[in-house]
PDB file of C-alpha atoms and ligand atoms in Angstrom:
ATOM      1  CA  UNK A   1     -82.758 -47.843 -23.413  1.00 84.00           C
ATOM      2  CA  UNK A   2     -79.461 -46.010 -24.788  1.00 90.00           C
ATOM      3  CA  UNK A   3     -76.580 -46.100 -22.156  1.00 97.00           C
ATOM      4  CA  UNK A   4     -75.757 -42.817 -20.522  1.00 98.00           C
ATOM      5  CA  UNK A   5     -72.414 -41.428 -20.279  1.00 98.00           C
ATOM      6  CA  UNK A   6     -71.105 -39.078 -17.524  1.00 98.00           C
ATOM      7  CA  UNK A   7     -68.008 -37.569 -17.200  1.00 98.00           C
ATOM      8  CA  UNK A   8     -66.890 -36.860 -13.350  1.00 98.00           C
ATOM      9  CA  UNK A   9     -63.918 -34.730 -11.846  1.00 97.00           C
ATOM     10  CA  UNK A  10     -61.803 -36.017 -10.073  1.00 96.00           C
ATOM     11  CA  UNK A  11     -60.843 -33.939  -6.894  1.00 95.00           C
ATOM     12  CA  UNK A  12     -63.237 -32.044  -4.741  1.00 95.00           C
ATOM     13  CA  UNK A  13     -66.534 -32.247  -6.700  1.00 97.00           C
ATOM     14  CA  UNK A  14     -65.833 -36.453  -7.177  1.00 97.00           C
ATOM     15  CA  UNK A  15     -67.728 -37.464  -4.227  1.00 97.00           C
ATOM     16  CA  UNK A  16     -70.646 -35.380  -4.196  1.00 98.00           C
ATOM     17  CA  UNK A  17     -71.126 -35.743  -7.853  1.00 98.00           C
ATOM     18  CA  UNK A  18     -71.266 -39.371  -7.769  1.00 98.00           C
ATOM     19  CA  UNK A  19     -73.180 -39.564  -4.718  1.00 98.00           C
ATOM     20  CA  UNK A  20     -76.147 -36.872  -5.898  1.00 98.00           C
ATOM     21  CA  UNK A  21     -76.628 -38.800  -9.060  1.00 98.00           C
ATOM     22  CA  UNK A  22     -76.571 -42.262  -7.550  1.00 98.00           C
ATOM     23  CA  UNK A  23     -79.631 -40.459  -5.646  1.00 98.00           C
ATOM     24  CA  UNK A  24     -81.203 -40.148  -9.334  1.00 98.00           C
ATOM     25  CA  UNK A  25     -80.447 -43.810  -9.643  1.00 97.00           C
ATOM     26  CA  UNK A  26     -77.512 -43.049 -12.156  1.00 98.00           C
ATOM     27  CA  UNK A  27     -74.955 -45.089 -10.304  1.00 98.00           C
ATOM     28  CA  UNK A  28     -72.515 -47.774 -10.828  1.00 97.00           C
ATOM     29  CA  UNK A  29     -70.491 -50.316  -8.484  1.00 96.00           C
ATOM     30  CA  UNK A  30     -66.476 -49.910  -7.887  1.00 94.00           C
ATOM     31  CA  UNK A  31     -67.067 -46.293  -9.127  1.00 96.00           C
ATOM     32  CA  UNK A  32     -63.730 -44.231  -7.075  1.00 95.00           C
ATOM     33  CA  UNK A  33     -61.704 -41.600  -8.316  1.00 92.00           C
ATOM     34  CA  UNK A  34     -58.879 -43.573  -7.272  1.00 91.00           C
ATOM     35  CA  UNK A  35     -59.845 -46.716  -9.585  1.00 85.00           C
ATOM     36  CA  UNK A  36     -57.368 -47.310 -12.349  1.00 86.00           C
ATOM     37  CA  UNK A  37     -60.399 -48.353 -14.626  1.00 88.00           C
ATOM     38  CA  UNK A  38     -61.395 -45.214 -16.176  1.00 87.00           C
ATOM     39  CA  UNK A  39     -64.236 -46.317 -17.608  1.00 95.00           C
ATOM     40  CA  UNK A  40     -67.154 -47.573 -15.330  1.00 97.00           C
ATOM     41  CA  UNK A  41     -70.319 -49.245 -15.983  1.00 97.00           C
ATOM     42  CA  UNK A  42     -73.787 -50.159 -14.707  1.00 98.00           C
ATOM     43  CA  UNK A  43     -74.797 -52.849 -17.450  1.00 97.00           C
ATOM     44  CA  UNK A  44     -78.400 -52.757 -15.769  1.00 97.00           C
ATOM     45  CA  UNK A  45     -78.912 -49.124 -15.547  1.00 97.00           C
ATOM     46  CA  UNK A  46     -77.470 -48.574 -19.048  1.00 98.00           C
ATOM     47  CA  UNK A  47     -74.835 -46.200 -17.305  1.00 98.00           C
ATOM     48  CA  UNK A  48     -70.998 -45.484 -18.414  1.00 98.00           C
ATOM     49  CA  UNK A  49     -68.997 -43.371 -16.026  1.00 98.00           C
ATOM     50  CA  UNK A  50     -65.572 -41.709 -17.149  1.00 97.00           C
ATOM     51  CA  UNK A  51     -63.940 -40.632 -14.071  1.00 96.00           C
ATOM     52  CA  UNK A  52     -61.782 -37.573 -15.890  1.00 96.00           C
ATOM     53  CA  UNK A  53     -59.404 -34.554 -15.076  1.00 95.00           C
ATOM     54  CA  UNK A  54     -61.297 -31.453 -14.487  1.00 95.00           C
ATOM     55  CA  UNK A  55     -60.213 -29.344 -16.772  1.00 95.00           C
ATOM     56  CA  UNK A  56     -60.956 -32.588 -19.341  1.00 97.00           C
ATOM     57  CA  UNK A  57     -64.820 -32.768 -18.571  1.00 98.00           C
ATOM     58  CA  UNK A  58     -65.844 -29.662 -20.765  1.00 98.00           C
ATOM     59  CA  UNK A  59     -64.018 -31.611 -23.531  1.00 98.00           C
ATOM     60  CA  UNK A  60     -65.385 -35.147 -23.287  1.00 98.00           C
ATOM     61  CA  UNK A  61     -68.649 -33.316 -23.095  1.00 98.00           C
ATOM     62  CA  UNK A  62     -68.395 -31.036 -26.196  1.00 98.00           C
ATOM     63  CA  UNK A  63     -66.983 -33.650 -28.450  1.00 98.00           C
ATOM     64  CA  UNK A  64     -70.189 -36.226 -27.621  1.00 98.00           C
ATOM     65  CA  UNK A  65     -67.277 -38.886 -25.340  1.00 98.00           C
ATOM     66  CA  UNK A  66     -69.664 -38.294 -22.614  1.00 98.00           C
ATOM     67  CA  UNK A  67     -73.578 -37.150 -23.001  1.00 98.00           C
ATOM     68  CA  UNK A  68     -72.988 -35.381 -19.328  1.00 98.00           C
ATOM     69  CA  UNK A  69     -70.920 -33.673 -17.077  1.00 98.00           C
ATOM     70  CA  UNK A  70     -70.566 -32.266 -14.145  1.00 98.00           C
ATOM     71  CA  UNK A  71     -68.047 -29.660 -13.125  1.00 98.00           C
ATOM     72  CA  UNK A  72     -67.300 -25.506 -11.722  1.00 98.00           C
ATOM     73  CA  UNK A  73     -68.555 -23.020 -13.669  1.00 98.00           C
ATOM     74  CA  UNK A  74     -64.796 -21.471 -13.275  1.00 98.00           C
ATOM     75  CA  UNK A  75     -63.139 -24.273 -15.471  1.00 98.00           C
ATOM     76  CA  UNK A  76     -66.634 -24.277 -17.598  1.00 98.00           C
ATOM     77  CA  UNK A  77     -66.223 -20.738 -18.046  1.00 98.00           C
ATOM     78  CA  UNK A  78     -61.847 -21.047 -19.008  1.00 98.00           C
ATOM     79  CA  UNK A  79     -62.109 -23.783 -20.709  1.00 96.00           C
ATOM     80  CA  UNK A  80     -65.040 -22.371 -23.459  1.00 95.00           C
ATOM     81  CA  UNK A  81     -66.595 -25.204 -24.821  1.00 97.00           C
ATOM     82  CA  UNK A  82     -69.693 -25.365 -26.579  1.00 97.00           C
ATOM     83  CA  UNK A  83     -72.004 -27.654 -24.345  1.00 98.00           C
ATOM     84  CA  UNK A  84     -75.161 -26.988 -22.754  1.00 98.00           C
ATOM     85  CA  UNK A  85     -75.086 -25.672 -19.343  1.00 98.00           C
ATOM     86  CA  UNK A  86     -78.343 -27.276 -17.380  1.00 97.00           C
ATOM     87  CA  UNK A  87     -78.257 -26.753 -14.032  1.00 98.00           C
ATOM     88  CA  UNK A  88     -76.653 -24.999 -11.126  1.00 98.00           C
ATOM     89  CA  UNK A  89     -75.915 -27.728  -8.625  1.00 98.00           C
ATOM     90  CA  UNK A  90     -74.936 -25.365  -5.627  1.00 97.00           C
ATOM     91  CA  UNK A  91     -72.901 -27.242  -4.065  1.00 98.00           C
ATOM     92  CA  UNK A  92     -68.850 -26.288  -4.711  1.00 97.00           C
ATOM     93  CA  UNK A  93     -69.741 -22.715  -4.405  1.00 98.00           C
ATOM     94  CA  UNK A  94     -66.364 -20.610  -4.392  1.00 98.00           C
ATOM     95  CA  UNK A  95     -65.016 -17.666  -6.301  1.00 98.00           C
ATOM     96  CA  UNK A  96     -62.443 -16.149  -8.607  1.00 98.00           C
ATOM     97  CA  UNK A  97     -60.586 -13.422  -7.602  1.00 98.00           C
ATOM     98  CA  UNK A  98     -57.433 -11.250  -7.374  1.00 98.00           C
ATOM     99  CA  UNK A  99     -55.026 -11.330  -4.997  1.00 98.00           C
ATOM    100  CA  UNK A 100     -52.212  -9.649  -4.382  1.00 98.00           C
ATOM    101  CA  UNK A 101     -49.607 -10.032  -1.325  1.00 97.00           C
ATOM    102  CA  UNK A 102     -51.137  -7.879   1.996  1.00 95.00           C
ATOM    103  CA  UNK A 103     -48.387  -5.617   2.476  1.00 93.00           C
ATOM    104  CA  UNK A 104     -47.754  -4.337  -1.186  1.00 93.00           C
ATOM    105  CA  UNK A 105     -51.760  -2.696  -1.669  1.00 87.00           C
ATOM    106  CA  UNK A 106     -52.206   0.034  -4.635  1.00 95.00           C
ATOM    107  CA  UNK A 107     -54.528   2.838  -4.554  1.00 95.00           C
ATOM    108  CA  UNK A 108     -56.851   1.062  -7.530  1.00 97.00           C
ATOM    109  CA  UNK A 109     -56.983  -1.986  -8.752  1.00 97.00           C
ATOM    110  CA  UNK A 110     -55.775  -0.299 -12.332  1.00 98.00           C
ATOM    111  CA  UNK A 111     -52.425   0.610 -10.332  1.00 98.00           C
ATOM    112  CA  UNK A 112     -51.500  -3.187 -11.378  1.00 98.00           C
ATOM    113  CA  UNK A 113     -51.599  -3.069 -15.153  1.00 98.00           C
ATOM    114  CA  UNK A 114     -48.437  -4.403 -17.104  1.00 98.00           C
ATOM    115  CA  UNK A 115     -47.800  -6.405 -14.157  1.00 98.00           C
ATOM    116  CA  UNK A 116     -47.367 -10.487 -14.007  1.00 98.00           C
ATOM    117  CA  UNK A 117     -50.526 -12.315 -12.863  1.00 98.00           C
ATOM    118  CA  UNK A 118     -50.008 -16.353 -11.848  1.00 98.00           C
ATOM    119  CA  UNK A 119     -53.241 -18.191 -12.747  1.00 98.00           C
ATOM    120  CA  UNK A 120     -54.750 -21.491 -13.728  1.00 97.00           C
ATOM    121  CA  UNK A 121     -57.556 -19.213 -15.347  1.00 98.00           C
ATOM    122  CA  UNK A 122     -55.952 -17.094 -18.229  1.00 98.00           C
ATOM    123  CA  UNK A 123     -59.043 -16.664 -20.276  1.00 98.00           C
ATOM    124  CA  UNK A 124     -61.023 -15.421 -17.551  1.00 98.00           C
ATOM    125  CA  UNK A 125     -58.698 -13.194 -16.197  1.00 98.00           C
ATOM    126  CA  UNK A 126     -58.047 -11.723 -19.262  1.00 98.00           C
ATOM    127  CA  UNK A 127     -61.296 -10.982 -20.113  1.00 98.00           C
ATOM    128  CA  UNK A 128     -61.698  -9.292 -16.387  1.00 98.00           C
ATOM    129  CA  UNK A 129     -58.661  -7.385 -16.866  1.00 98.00           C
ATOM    130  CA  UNK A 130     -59.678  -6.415 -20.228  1.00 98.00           C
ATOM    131  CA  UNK A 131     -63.082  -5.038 -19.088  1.00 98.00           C
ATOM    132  CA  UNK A 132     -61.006  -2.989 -17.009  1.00 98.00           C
ATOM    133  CA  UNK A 133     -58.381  -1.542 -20.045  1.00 98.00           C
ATOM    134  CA  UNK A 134     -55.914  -3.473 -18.159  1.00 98.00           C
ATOM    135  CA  UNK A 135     -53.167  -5.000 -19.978  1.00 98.00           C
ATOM    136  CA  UNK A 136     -51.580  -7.707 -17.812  1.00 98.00           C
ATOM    137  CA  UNK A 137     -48.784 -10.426 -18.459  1.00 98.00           C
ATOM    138  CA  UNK A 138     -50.267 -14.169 -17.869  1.00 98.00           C
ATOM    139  CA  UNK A 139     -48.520 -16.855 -16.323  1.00 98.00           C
ATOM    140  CA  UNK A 140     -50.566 -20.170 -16.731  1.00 97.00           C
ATOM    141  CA  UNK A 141     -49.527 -22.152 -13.793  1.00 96.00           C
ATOM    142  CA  UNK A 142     -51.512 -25.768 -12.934  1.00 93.00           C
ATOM    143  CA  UNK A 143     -51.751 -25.626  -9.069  1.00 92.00           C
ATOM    144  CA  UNK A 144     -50.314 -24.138  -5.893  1.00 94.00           C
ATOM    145  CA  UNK A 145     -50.916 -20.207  -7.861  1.00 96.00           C
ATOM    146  CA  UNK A 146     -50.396 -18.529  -4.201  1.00 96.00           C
ATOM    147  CA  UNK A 147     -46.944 -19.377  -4.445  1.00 95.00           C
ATOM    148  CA  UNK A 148     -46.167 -17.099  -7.289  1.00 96.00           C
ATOM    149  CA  UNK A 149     -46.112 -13.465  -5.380  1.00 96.00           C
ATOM    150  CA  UNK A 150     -43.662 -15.182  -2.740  1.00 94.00           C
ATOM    151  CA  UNK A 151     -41.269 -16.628  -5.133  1.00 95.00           C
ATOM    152  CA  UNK A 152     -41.402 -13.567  -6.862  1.00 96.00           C
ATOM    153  CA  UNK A 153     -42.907 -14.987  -9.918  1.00 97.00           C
ATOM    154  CA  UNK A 154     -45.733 -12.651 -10.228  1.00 98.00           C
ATOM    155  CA  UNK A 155     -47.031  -9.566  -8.778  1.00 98.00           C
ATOM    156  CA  UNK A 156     -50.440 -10.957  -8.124  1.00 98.00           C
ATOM    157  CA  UNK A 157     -52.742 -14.209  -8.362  1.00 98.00           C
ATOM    158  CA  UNK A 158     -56.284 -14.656  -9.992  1.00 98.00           C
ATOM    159  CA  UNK A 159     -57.935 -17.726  -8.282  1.00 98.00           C
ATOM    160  CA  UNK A 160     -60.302 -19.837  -6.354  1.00 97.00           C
ATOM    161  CA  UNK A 161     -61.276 -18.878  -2.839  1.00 98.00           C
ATOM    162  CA  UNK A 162     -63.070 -21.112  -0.710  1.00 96.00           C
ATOM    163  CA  UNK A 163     -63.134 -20.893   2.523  1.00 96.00           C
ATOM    164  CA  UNK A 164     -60.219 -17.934   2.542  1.00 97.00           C
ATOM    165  CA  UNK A 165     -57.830 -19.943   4.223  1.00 97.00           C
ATOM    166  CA  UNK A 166     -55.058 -20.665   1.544  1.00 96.00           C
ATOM    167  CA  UNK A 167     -54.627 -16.514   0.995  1.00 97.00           C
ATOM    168  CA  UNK A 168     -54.765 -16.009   4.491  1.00 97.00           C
ATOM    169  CA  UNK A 169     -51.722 -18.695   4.797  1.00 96.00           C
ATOM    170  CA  UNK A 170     -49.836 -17.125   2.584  1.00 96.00           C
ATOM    171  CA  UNK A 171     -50.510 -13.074   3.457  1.00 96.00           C
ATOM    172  CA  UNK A 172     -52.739 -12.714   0.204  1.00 97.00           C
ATOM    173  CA  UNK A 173     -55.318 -10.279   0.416  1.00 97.00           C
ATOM    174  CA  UNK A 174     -58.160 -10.157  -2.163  1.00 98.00           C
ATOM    175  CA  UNK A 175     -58.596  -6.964  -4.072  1.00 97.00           C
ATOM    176  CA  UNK A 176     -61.380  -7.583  -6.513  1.00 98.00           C
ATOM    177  CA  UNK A 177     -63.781 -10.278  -7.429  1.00 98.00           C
ATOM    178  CA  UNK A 178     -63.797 -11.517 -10.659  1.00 98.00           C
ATOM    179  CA  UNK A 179     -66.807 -14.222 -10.669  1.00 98.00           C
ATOM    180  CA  UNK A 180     -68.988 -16.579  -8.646  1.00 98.00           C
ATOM    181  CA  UNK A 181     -69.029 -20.367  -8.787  1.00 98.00           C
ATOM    182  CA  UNK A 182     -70.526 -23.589  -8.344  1.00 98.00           C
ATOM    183  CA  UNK A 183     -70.943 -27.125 -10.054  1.00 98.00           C
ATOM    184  CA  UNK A 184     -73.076 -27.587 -13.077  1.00 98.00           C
ATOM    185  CA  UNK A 185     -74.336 -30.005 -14.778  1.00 98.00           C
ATOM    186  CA  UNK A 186     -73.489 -29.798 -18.798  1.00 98.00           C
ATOM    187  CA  UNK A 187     -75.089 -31.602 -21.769  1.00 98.00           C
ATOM    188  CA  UNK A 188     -73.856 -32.234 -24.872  1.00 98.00           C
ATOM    189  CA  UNK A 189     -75.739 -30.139 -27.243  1.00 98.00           C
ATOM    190  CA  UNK A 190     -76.554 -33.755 -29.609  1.00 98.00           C
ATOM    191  CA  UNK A 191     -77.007 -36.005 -26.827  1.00 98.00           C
ATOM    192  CA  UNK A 192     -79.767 -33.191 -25.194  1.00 98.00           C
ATOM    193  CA  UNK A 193     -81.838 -34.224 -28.173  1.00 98.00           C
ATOM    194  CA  UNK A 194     -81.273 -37.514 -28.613  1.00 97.00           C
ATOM    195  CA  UNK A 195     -81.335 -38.867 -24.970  1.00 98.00           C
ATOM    196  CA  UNK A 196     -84.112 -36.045 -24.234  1.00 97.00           C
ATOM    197  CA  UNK A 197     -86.510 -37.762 -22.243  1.00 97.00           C
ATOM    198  CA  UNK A 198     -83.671 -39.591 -19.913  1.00 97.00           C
ATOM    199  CA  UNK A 199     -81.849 -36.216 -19.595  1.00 98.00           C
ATOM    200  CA  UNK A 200     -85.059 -34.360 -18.876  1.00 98.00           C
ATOM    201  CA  UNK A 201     -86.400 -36.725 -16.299  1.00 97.00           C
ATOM    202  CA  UNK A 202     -82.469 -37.087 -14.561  1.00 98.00           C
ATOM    203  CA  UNK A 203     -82.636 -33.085 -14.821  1.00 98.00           C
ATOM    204  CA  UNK A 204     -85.740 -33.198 -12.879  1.00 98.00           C
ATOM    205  CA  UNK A 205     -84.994 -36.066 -10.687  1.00 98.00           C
ATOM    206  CA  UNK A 206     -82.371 -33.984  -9.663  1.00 98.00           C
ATOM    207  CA  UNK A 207     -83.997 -30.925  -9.127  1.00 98.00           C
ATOM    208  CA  UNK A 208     -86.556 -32.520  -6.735  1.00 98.00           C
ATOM    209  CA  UNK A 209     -83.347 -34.198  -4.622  1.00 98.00           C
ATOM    210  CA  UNK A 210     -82.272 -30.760  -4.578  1.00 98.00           C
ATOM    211  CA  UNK A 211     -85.145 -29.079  -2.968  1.00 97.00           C
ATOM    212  CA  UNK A 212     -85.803 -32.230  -0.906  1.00 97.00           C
ATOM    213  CA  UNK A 213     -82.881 -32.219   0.793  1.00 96.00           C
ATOM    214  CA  UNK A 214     -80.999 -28.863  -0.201  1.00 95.00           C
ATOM    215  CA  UNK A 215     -77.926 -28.518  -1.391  1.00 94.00           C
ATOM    216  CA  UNK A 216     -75.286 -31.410  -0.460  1.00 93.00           C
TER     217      UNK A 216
HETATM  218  C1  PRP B 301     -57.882 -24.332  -4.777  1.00 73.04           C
HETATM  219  C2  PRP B 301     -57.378 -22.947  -5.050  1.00 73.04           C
HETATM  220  C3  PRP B 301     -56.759 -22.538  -3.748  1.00 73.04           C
HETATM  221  C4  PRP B 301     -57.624 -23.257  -2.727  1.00 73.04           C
HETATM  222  C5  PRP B 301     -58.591 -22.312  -2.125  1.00 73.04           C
HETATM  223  O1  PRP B 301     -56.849 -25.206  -4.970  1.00 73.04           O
HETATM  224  O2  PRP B 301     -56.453 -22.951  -6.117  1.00 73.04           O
HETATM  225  O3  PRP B 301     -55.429 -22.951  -3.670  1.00 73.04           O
HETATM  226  O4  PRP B 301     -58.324 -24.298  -3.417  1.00 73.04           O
HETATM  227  O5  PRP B 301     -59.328 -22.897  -1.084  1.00 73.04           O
HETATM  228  P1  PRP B 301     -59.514 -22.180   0.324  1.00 73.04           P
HETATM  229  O6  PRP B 301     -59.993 -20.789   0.083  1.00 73.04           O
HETATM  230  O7  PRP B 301     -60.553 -23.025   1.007  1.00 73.04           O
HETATM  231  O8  PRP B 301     -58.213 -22.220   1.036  1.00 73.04           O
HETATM  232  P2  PRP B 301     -57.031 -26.778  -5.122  1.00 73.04           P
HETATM  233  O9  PRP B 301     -57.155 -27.415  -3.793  1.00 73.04           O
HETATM  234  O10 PRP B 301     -58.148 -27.061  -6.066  1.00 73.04           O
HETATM  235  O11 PRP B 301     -55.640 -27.261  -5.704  1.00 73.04           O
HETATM  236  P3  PRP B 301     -54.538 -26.584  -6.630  1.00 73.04           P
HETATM  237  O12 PRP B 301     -53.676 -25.723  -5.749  1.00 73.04           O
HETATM  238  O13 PRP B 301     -53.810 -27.759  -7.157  1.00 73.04           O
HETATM  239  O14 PRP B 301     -55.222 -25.786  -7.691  1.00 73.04           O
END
């Protein structure tokens, strides 16, 4: 048997990742997001891990580095890569949006063009704003984006919403949703037909896992 390579996020998806597959018996010992050794293996299960930055797993993936992937459909869909896109995990279900600070609302959401927008997601948001004729002014920031409107950096934010509770801290209100997320697992498009039949039967190992014992 080939070995397998995964690339994993770190951050919020790390754990569940790593524990659904491990589930599929794709697993390896001393793999942490904190470890210093990047590269982790299972010399019996012919299994690499590459624990990676998120916005880095779409790239490892495309380029063949790692044969799988798992990571949000938000930085899937900003970062553009040409990879397969399997499966819909459902678990790290959030969504983009706009937001702009509670006590400066507009009529319409088109009252905002040619204003600054903060966001780790530039290519979405531009395509969003596009649909709408909107041109906008993009800031590409790499964290903490609510902070923008109060510092006076930007009139308005497009990002991730969870559980609400970062706008809400912060007096952001949410004036239109841009797009819908969750984890995926991606395939690179060479490995999906070279590896097919360990791909295919991890696919559907997972997919039984799933509707066993719903989403984790
Ligand atoms: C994301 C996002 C928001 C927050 C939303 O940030 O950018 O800040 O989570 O979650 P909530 O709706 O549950 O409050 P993340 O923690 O990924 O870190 P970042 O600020 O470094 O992007």
């Amino acid at each position: 048997m080939e070995y397998l390579t995964v690339a994993l996020p770190k951050g919020k998806l790390f754990k569940i990742s790593a524990d659904l597959l491990a589930k599929a018996d794709i697993y390896a010992e001393g793999l942490t997001e904190k470890s210093r050794k990047l590269v982790i293996t299972n010399e019996e299960k012919k299994v690499n891990f590459i624990v990676a930055k998120t916005a880095d797993v779409p790239t490892y993936v495309e380029y063949g580095a790692a044969d799988i992937g798992i990571i949000g459909k938000d930085v899937l869909a900003e970062t553009e890569k040409d990879v397969y896109e399997l499966m819909d995990l459902g678990f790290g279900k959030c969504h983009l949006m706009m937001a702009v600070p509670g006590d400066k609302r507009r009529e319409k959401l088109t009252d905002w063009a040619h204003t600054r927008v903060a966001t780790k997601f530039p290519h979405i948001a531009e395509k969003f704003f596009n649909r709408h004729g909107m041109q906008m002014e993009y800031i590409k920031m790499n964290g903490s984006i609510e902070l923008g409107p109060i510092v006076g950096l930007s009139e308005s934010i497009v990002d991730i919403v969870e559980t609400g509770t970062t706008l809400k801290e912060n007096n952001l209100t949410e004036i239109a949703r841009i797009m819908d997320a969750s984890a995926r697992l991606i395939v690179n498009r060479a490995s999906f037909k070279l590896k097919f039949d360990r791909i295919d039967k991890l696919t559907r190992d997972l997919r039984k896992i799933l509707e066993r014992e719903g989403t984790p």
